[in-house]
PDB file of C-alpha atoms in Angstrom:
ATOM      1  CA  MET A   1       0.000   0.000   0.000  1.00 82.00           C
ATOM      2  CA  ILE A   2       2.830   2.410   0.859  1.00 91.00           C
ATOM      3  CA  LEU A   3       4.689   1.465  -2.328  1.00 87.00           C
ATOM      4  CA  ARG A   4       1.570   2.163  -4.388  1.00 88.00           C
ATOM      5  CA  PHE A   5       1.216   5.560  -2.716  1.00 91.00           C
ATOM      6  CA  PHE A   6       4.802   6.537  -3.612  1.00 90.00           C
ATOM      7  CA  LEU A   7       4.503   5.214  -7.164  1.00 88.00           C
ATOM      8  CA  THR A   8       1.268   7.173  -7.662  1.00 90.00           C
ATOM      9  CA  LEU A   9       3.011  10.256  -6.322  1.00 90.00           C
ATOM     10  CA  ALA A  10       6.022   9.664  -8.606  1.00 90.00           C
ATOM     11  CA  ALA A  11       3.656   9.309 -11.591  1.00 89.00           C
ATOM     12  CA  ARG A  12       2.765  12.988 -11.189  1.00 92.00           C
ATOM     13  CA  LEU A  13       6.372  14.131 -11.583  1.00 92.00           C
ATOM     14  CA  PRO A  14       7.594  15.444 -14.924  1.00 91.00           C
ATOM     15  CA  LEU A  15       9.059  12.674 -17.074  1.00 88.00           C
ATOM     16  CA  SER A  16      12.415  14.476 -17.161  1.00 91.00           C
ATOM     17  CA  TRP A  17      12.622  14.188 -13.363  1.00 95.00           C
ATOM     18  CA  LEU A  18      11.780  10.498 -13.486  1.00 93.00           C
ATOM     19  CA  HIS A  19      14.461  10.048 -16.132  1.00 93.00           C
ATOM     20  CA  ARG A  20      17.108  11.720 -13.967  1.00 95.00           C
ATOM     21  CA  ALA A  21      16.148   9.603 -10.973  1.00 95.00           C
ATOM     22  CA  GLY A  22      16.039   6.512 -13.186  1.00 94.00           C
ATOM     23  CA  ALA A  23      19.517   7.125 -14.608  1.00 95.00           C
ATOM     24  CA  ALA A  24      20.830   7.369 -11.042  1.00 97.00           C
ATOM     25  CA  LEU A  25      18.937   4.170 -10.171  1.00 94.00           C
ATOM     26  CA  GLY A  26      20.536   2.445 -13.171  1.00 95.00           C
ATOM     27  CA  TRP A  27      24.014   3.371 -11.973  1.00 97.00           C
ATOM     28  CA  LEU A  28      23.185   2.311  -8.413  1.00 97.00           C
ATOM     29  CA  ALA A  29      22.167  -1.128  -9.706  1.00 95.00           C
ATOM     30  CA  TYR A  30      25.283  -1.341 -11.895  1.00 96.00           C
ATOM     31  CA  TRP A  31      27.671  -0.401  -9.090  1.00 97.00           C
ATOM     32  CA  SER A  32      25.971  -2.590  -6.488  1.00 97.00           C
ATOM     33  CA  SER A  33      25.900  -5.786  -8.497  1.00 95.00           C
ATOM     34  CA  ALA A  34      29.174  -7.113  -9.864  1.00 96.00           C
ATOM     35  CA  SER A  35      27.222  -9.908 -11.555  1.00 94.00           C
ATOM     36  CA  TYR A  36      24.877  -7.484 -13.355  1.00 92.00           C
ATOM     37  CA  ALA A  37      27.813  -5.292 -14.401  1.00 94.00           C
ATOM     38  CA  ALA A  38      29.768  -8.278 -15.746  1.00 94.00           C
ATOM     39  CA  HIS A  39      26.760  -9.606 -17.669  1.00 91.00           C
ATOM     40  CA  LEU A  40      26.008  -6.200 -19.134  1.00 90.00           C
ATOM     41  CA  ARG A  41      29.603  -5.720 -20.314  1.00 90.00           C
ATOM     42  CA  GLY A  42      29.786  -9.264 -21.682  1.00 88.00           C
ATOM     43  CA  ASN A  43      26.463  -9.027 -23.528  1.00 84.00           C
ATOM     44  CA  LEU A  44      27.341  -5.645 -24.975  1.00 83.00           C
ATOM     45  CA  HIS A  45      30.679  -6.933 -26.233  1.00 81.00           C
ATOM     46  CA  ALA A  46      29.087 -10.101 -27.668  1.00 81.00           C
ATOM     47  CA  SER A  47      26.389  -8.105 -29.494  1.00 77.00           C
ATOM     48  CA  GLY A  48      28.879  -6.758 -32.015  1.00 77.00           C
ATOM     49  CA  VAL A  49      27.455  -3.226 -31.920  1.00 77.00           C
ATOM     50  CA  CYS A  50      30.610  -1.689 -30.460  1.00 79.00           C
ATOM     51  CA  ALA A  51      33.153  -0.172 -32.836  1.00 80.00           C
ATOM     52  CA  GLY A  52      35.986  -0.512 -30.321  1.00 83.00           C
ATOM     53  CA  PRO A  53      36.693  -0.214 -26.590  1.00 85.00           C
ATOM     54  CA  ILE A  54      35.902   3.508 -26.361  1.00 88.00           C
ATOM     55  CA  HIS A  55      32.612   3.083 -28.229  1.00 87.00           C
ATOM     56  CA  CYS A  56      31.770   0.060 -26.082  1.00 87.00           C
ATOM     57  CA  ASP A  57      32.330   2.131 -22.931  1.00 91.00           C
ATOM     58  CA  GLU A  58      30.043   4.881 -24.298  1.00 91.00           C
ATOM     59  CA  MET A  59      27.398   2.254 -25.105  1.00 89.00           C
ATOM     60  CA  ARG A  60      27.726   0.755 -21.604  1.00 92.00           C
ATOM     61  CA  ARG A  61      27.130   4.143 -19.988  1.00 93.00           C
ATOM     62  CA  ALA A  62      24.082   4.726 -22.199  1.00 91.00           C
ATOM     63  CA  VAL A  63      22.646   1.263 -21.499  1.00 89.00           C
ATOM     64  CA  VAL A  64      23.045   1.643 -17.724  1.00 93.00           C
ATOM     65  CA  ALA A  65      21.280   5.021 -17.718  1.00 93.00           C
ATOM     66  CA  GLU A  66      18.546   4.021 -20.194  1.00 88.00           C
ATOM     67  CA  THR A  67      17.761   0.838 -18.267  1.00 89.00           C
ATOM     68  CA  GLY A  68      17.302   2.886 -15.105  1.00 92.00           C
ATOM     69  CA  LYS A  69      15.099   5.353 -16.991  1.00 90.00           C
ATOM     70  CA  ALA A  70      12.905   2.507 -18.236  1.00 85.00           C
ATOM     71  CA  VAL A  71      12.380   1.298 -14.668  1.00 86.00           C
ATOM     72  CA  ALA A  72      11.552   4.808 -13.444  1.00 89.00           C
ATOM     73  CA  GLU A  73       9.029   5.283 -16.254  1.00 86.00           C
ATOM     74  CA  LEU A  74       6.997   2.396 -14.888  1.00 85.00           C
ATOM     75  CA  ALA A  75       5.590   4.732 -12.247  1.00 87.00           C
ATOM     76  CA  ALA A  76       4.316   7.148 -14.919  1.00 87.00           C
ATOM     77  CA  VAL A  77       2.898   4.405 -17.119  1.00 82.00           C
ATOM     78  CA  TRP A  78       1.350   2.128 -14.519  1.00 84.00           C
ATOM     79  CA  PHE A  79       0.121   4.762 -12.075  1.00 88.00           C
ATOM     80  CA  GLY A  80      -0.319   7.873 -14.229  1.00 85.00           C
ATOM     81  CA  ALA A  81      -3.569   9.245 -15.578  1.00 84.00           C
ATOM     82  CA  ASP A  82      -4.539   7.718 -18.948  1.00 81.00           C
ATOM     83  CA  GLU A  83      -4.552  11.048 -20.778  1.00 81.00           C
ATOM     84  CA  ARG A  84      -1.039  11.857 -19.517  1.00 82.00           C
ATOM     85  CA  VAL A  85       0.279   8.445 -20.511  1.00 77.00           C
ATOM     86  CA  GLY A  86      -1.245   8.893 -23.971  1.00 76.00           C
ATOM     87  CA  ARG A  87       0.758  12.085 -24.439  1.00 77.00           C
ATOM     88  CA  LEU A  88       3.992  10.181 -23.699  1.00 74.00           C
ATOM     89  CA  VAL A  89       3.552   7.826 -26.644  1.00 69.00           C
ATOM     90  CA  GLU A  90       4.531   8.611 -30.203  1.00 68.00           C
ATOM     91  CA  CYS A  91       5.068   6.591 -33.338  1.00 68.00           C
ATOM     92  CA  ALA A  92       7.169   8.211 -36.047  1.00 71.00           C
ATOM     93  CA  GLN A  93       6.399   5.626 -38.733  1.00 77.00           C
ATOM     94  CA  TRP A  94       2.813   4.507 -38.241  1.00 78.00           C
ATOM     95  CA  ASP A  95       2.550   3.917 -41.997  1.00 83.00           C
ATOM     96  CA  VAL A  96       4.779   0.848 -41.555  1.00 80.00           C
ATOM     97  CA  VAL A  97       2.225  -0.561 -39.118  1.00 78.00           C
ATOM     98  CA  GLU A  98      -0.659   0.187 -41.476  1.00 82.00           C
ATOM     99  CA  ARG A  99       1.103  -1.488 -44.431  1.00 85.00           C
ATOM    100  CA  ALA A 100       1.846  -4.611 -42.405  1.00 80.00           C
ATOM    101  CA  ARG A 101      -1.710  -4.870 -41.118  1.00 77.00           C
ATOM    102  CA  ALA A 102      -3.097  -4.305 -44.648  1.00 84.00           C
ATOM    103  CA  ARG A 103      -1.057  -7.323 -45.755  1.00 83.00           C
ATOM    104  CA  GLY A 104      -2.610  -9.337 -42.928  1.00 77.00           C
ATOM    105  CA  LEU A 105       0.606  -9.437 -40.924  1.00 74.00           C
ATOM    106  CA  GLY A 106       0.822  -9.141 -37.183  1.00 68.00           C
ATOM    107  CA  VAL A 107       2.830  -6.311 -35.736  1.00 68.00           C
ATOM    108  CA  ILE A 108       5.244  -6.521 -32.853  1.00 63.00           C
ATOM    109  CA  PHE A 109       5.732  -3.293 -30.960  1.00 62.00           C
ATOM    110  CA  LEU A 110       8.952  -3.184 -28.987  1.00 56.00           C
ATOM    111  CA  THR A 111       9.423  -0.016 -27.033  1.00 54.00           C
ATOM    112  CA  PRO A 112      12.674   0.950 -25.385  1.00 51.00           C
ATOM    113  CA  HIS A 113      10.749   2.610 -22.586  1.00 48.00           C
ATOM    114  CA  LEU A 114       7.282   2.879 -21.142  1.00 46.00           C
ATOM    115  CA  GLY A 115       7.761  -0.388 -19.311  1.00 45.00           C
ATOM    116  CA  TRP A 116       6.366  -2.971 -21.690  1.00 44.00           C
ATOM    117  CA  PHE A 117       6.867  -5.128 -24.696  1.00 46.00           C
ATOM    118  CA  GLY A 118       3.664  -5.715 -26.591  1.00 47.00           C
ATOM    119  CA  VAL A 119       2.480  -7.918 -29.385  1.00 47.00           C
ATOM    120  CA  SER A 120      -0.351  -6.812 -31.634  1.00 49.00           C
ATOM    121  CA  ALA A 121      -1.899  -9.024 -34.298  1.00 47.00           C
ATOM    122  CA  PRO A 122      -4.687  -8.381 -36.831  1.00 46.00           C
ATOM    123  CA  GLN A 123      -6.717 -11.196 -35.273  1.00 48.00           C
ATOM    124  CA  GLN A 124      -6.461 -13.683 -32.464  1.00 49.00           C
ATOM    125  CA  PRO A 125      -4.176 -16.515 -33.516  1.00 51.00           C
ATOM    126  CA  LYS A 126      -5.816 -19.914 -33.693  1.00 60.00           C
ATOM    127  CA  ALA A 127      -4.529 -22.721 -31.523  1.00 63.00           C
ATOM    128  CA  GLY A 128      -1.984 -24.732 -33.460  1.00 68.00           C
ATOM    129  CA  ASP A 129      -1.138 -21.987 -35.994  1.00 70.00           C
ATOM    130  CA  TRP A 130       2.567 -21.177 -36.068  1.00 72.00           C
ATOM    131  CA  VAL A 131       4.406 -18.285 -37.650  1.00 69.00           C
ATOM    132  CA  HIS A 132       8.136 -18.196 -38.120  1.00 69.00           C
ATOM    133  CA  LEU A 133       9.385 -14.794 -37.028  1.00 68.00           C
ATOM    134  CA  ALA A 134      13.030 -13.771 -37.299  1.00 70.00           C
ATOM    135  CA  ALA A 135      14.710 -10.453 -36.590  1.00 71.00           C
ATOM    136  CA  THR A 136      18.180  -9.573 -37.809  1.00 72.00           C
ATOM    137  CA  PHE A 137      20.576  -6.734 -37.136  1.00 68.00           C
ATOM    138  CA  ASP A 138      23.516  -5.984 -39.422  1.00 71.00           C
ATOM    139  CA  ALA A 139      26.091  -4.197 -37.257  1.00 68.00           C
ATOM    140  CA  ALA A 140      28.070  -2.995 -40.289  1.00 74.00           C
ATOM    141  CA  THR A 141      25.100  -1.238 -41.922  1.00 77.00           C
ATOM    142  CA  ARG A 142      23.120  -0.795 -38.657  1.00 72.00           C
ATOM    143  CA  GLN A 143      19.992  -2.114 -40.401  1.00 74.00           C
ATOM    144  CA  HIS A 144      17.227  -4.077 -38.688  1.00 75.00           C
ATOM    145  CA  ARG A 145      15.049  -6.515 -40.623  1.00 74.00           C
ATOM    146  CA  ILE A 146      12.054  -8.616 -39.624  1.00 75.00           C
ATOM    147  CA  TYR A 147      11.093 -11.714 -41.588  1.00 72.00           C
ATOM    148  CA  VAL A 148       7.657 -13.328 -41.317  1.00 72.00           C
ATOM    149  CA  ASN A 149       7.475 -16.863 -42.664  1.00 71.00           C
ATOM    150  CA  GLY A 150      10.692 -16.232 -44.574  1.00 72.00           C
ATOM    151  CA  GLU A 151       9.516 -12.995 -46.217  1.00 75.00           C
ATOM    152  CA  LEU A 152      10.826  -9.563 -45.357  1.00 76.00           C
ATOM    153  CA  GLY A 153       8.055  -7.897 -43.358  1.00 70.00           C
ATOM    154  CA  GLY A 154       6.941  -4.298 -42.908  1.00 52.00           C
TER     155      GLY A 154
END
């Protein structure tokens, strides 16, 4: 009950304040857990997105802060007023979603913040129906691709 009270109170703060507190929270978690820090560094290195040690260190700092921000945003999303939460969301390329849905494809929304990963489909899948979904990232060209049943989607 007390936690809910504080989260509801935090939800009223400006998002920029929550982000600052979240970045600090991210660093607190990083510094307090050697295991988390080691996994983060190892995963970042293994991902292939770093262009060298200096770039990898910059990426690590960004990931630590952004992860903390994502956690802090949960208060705004889960306990904020619906109309305020709606103003936090934007989609710069909604036409991609519309094209995919017009082709009868499901759409997967992955958001870096706002505390959720969501899956949206044009209809409820039927039991036993399977779709092969693959996502690729080319580190050299920095291009993302999604394939649905072997065909380039979106």
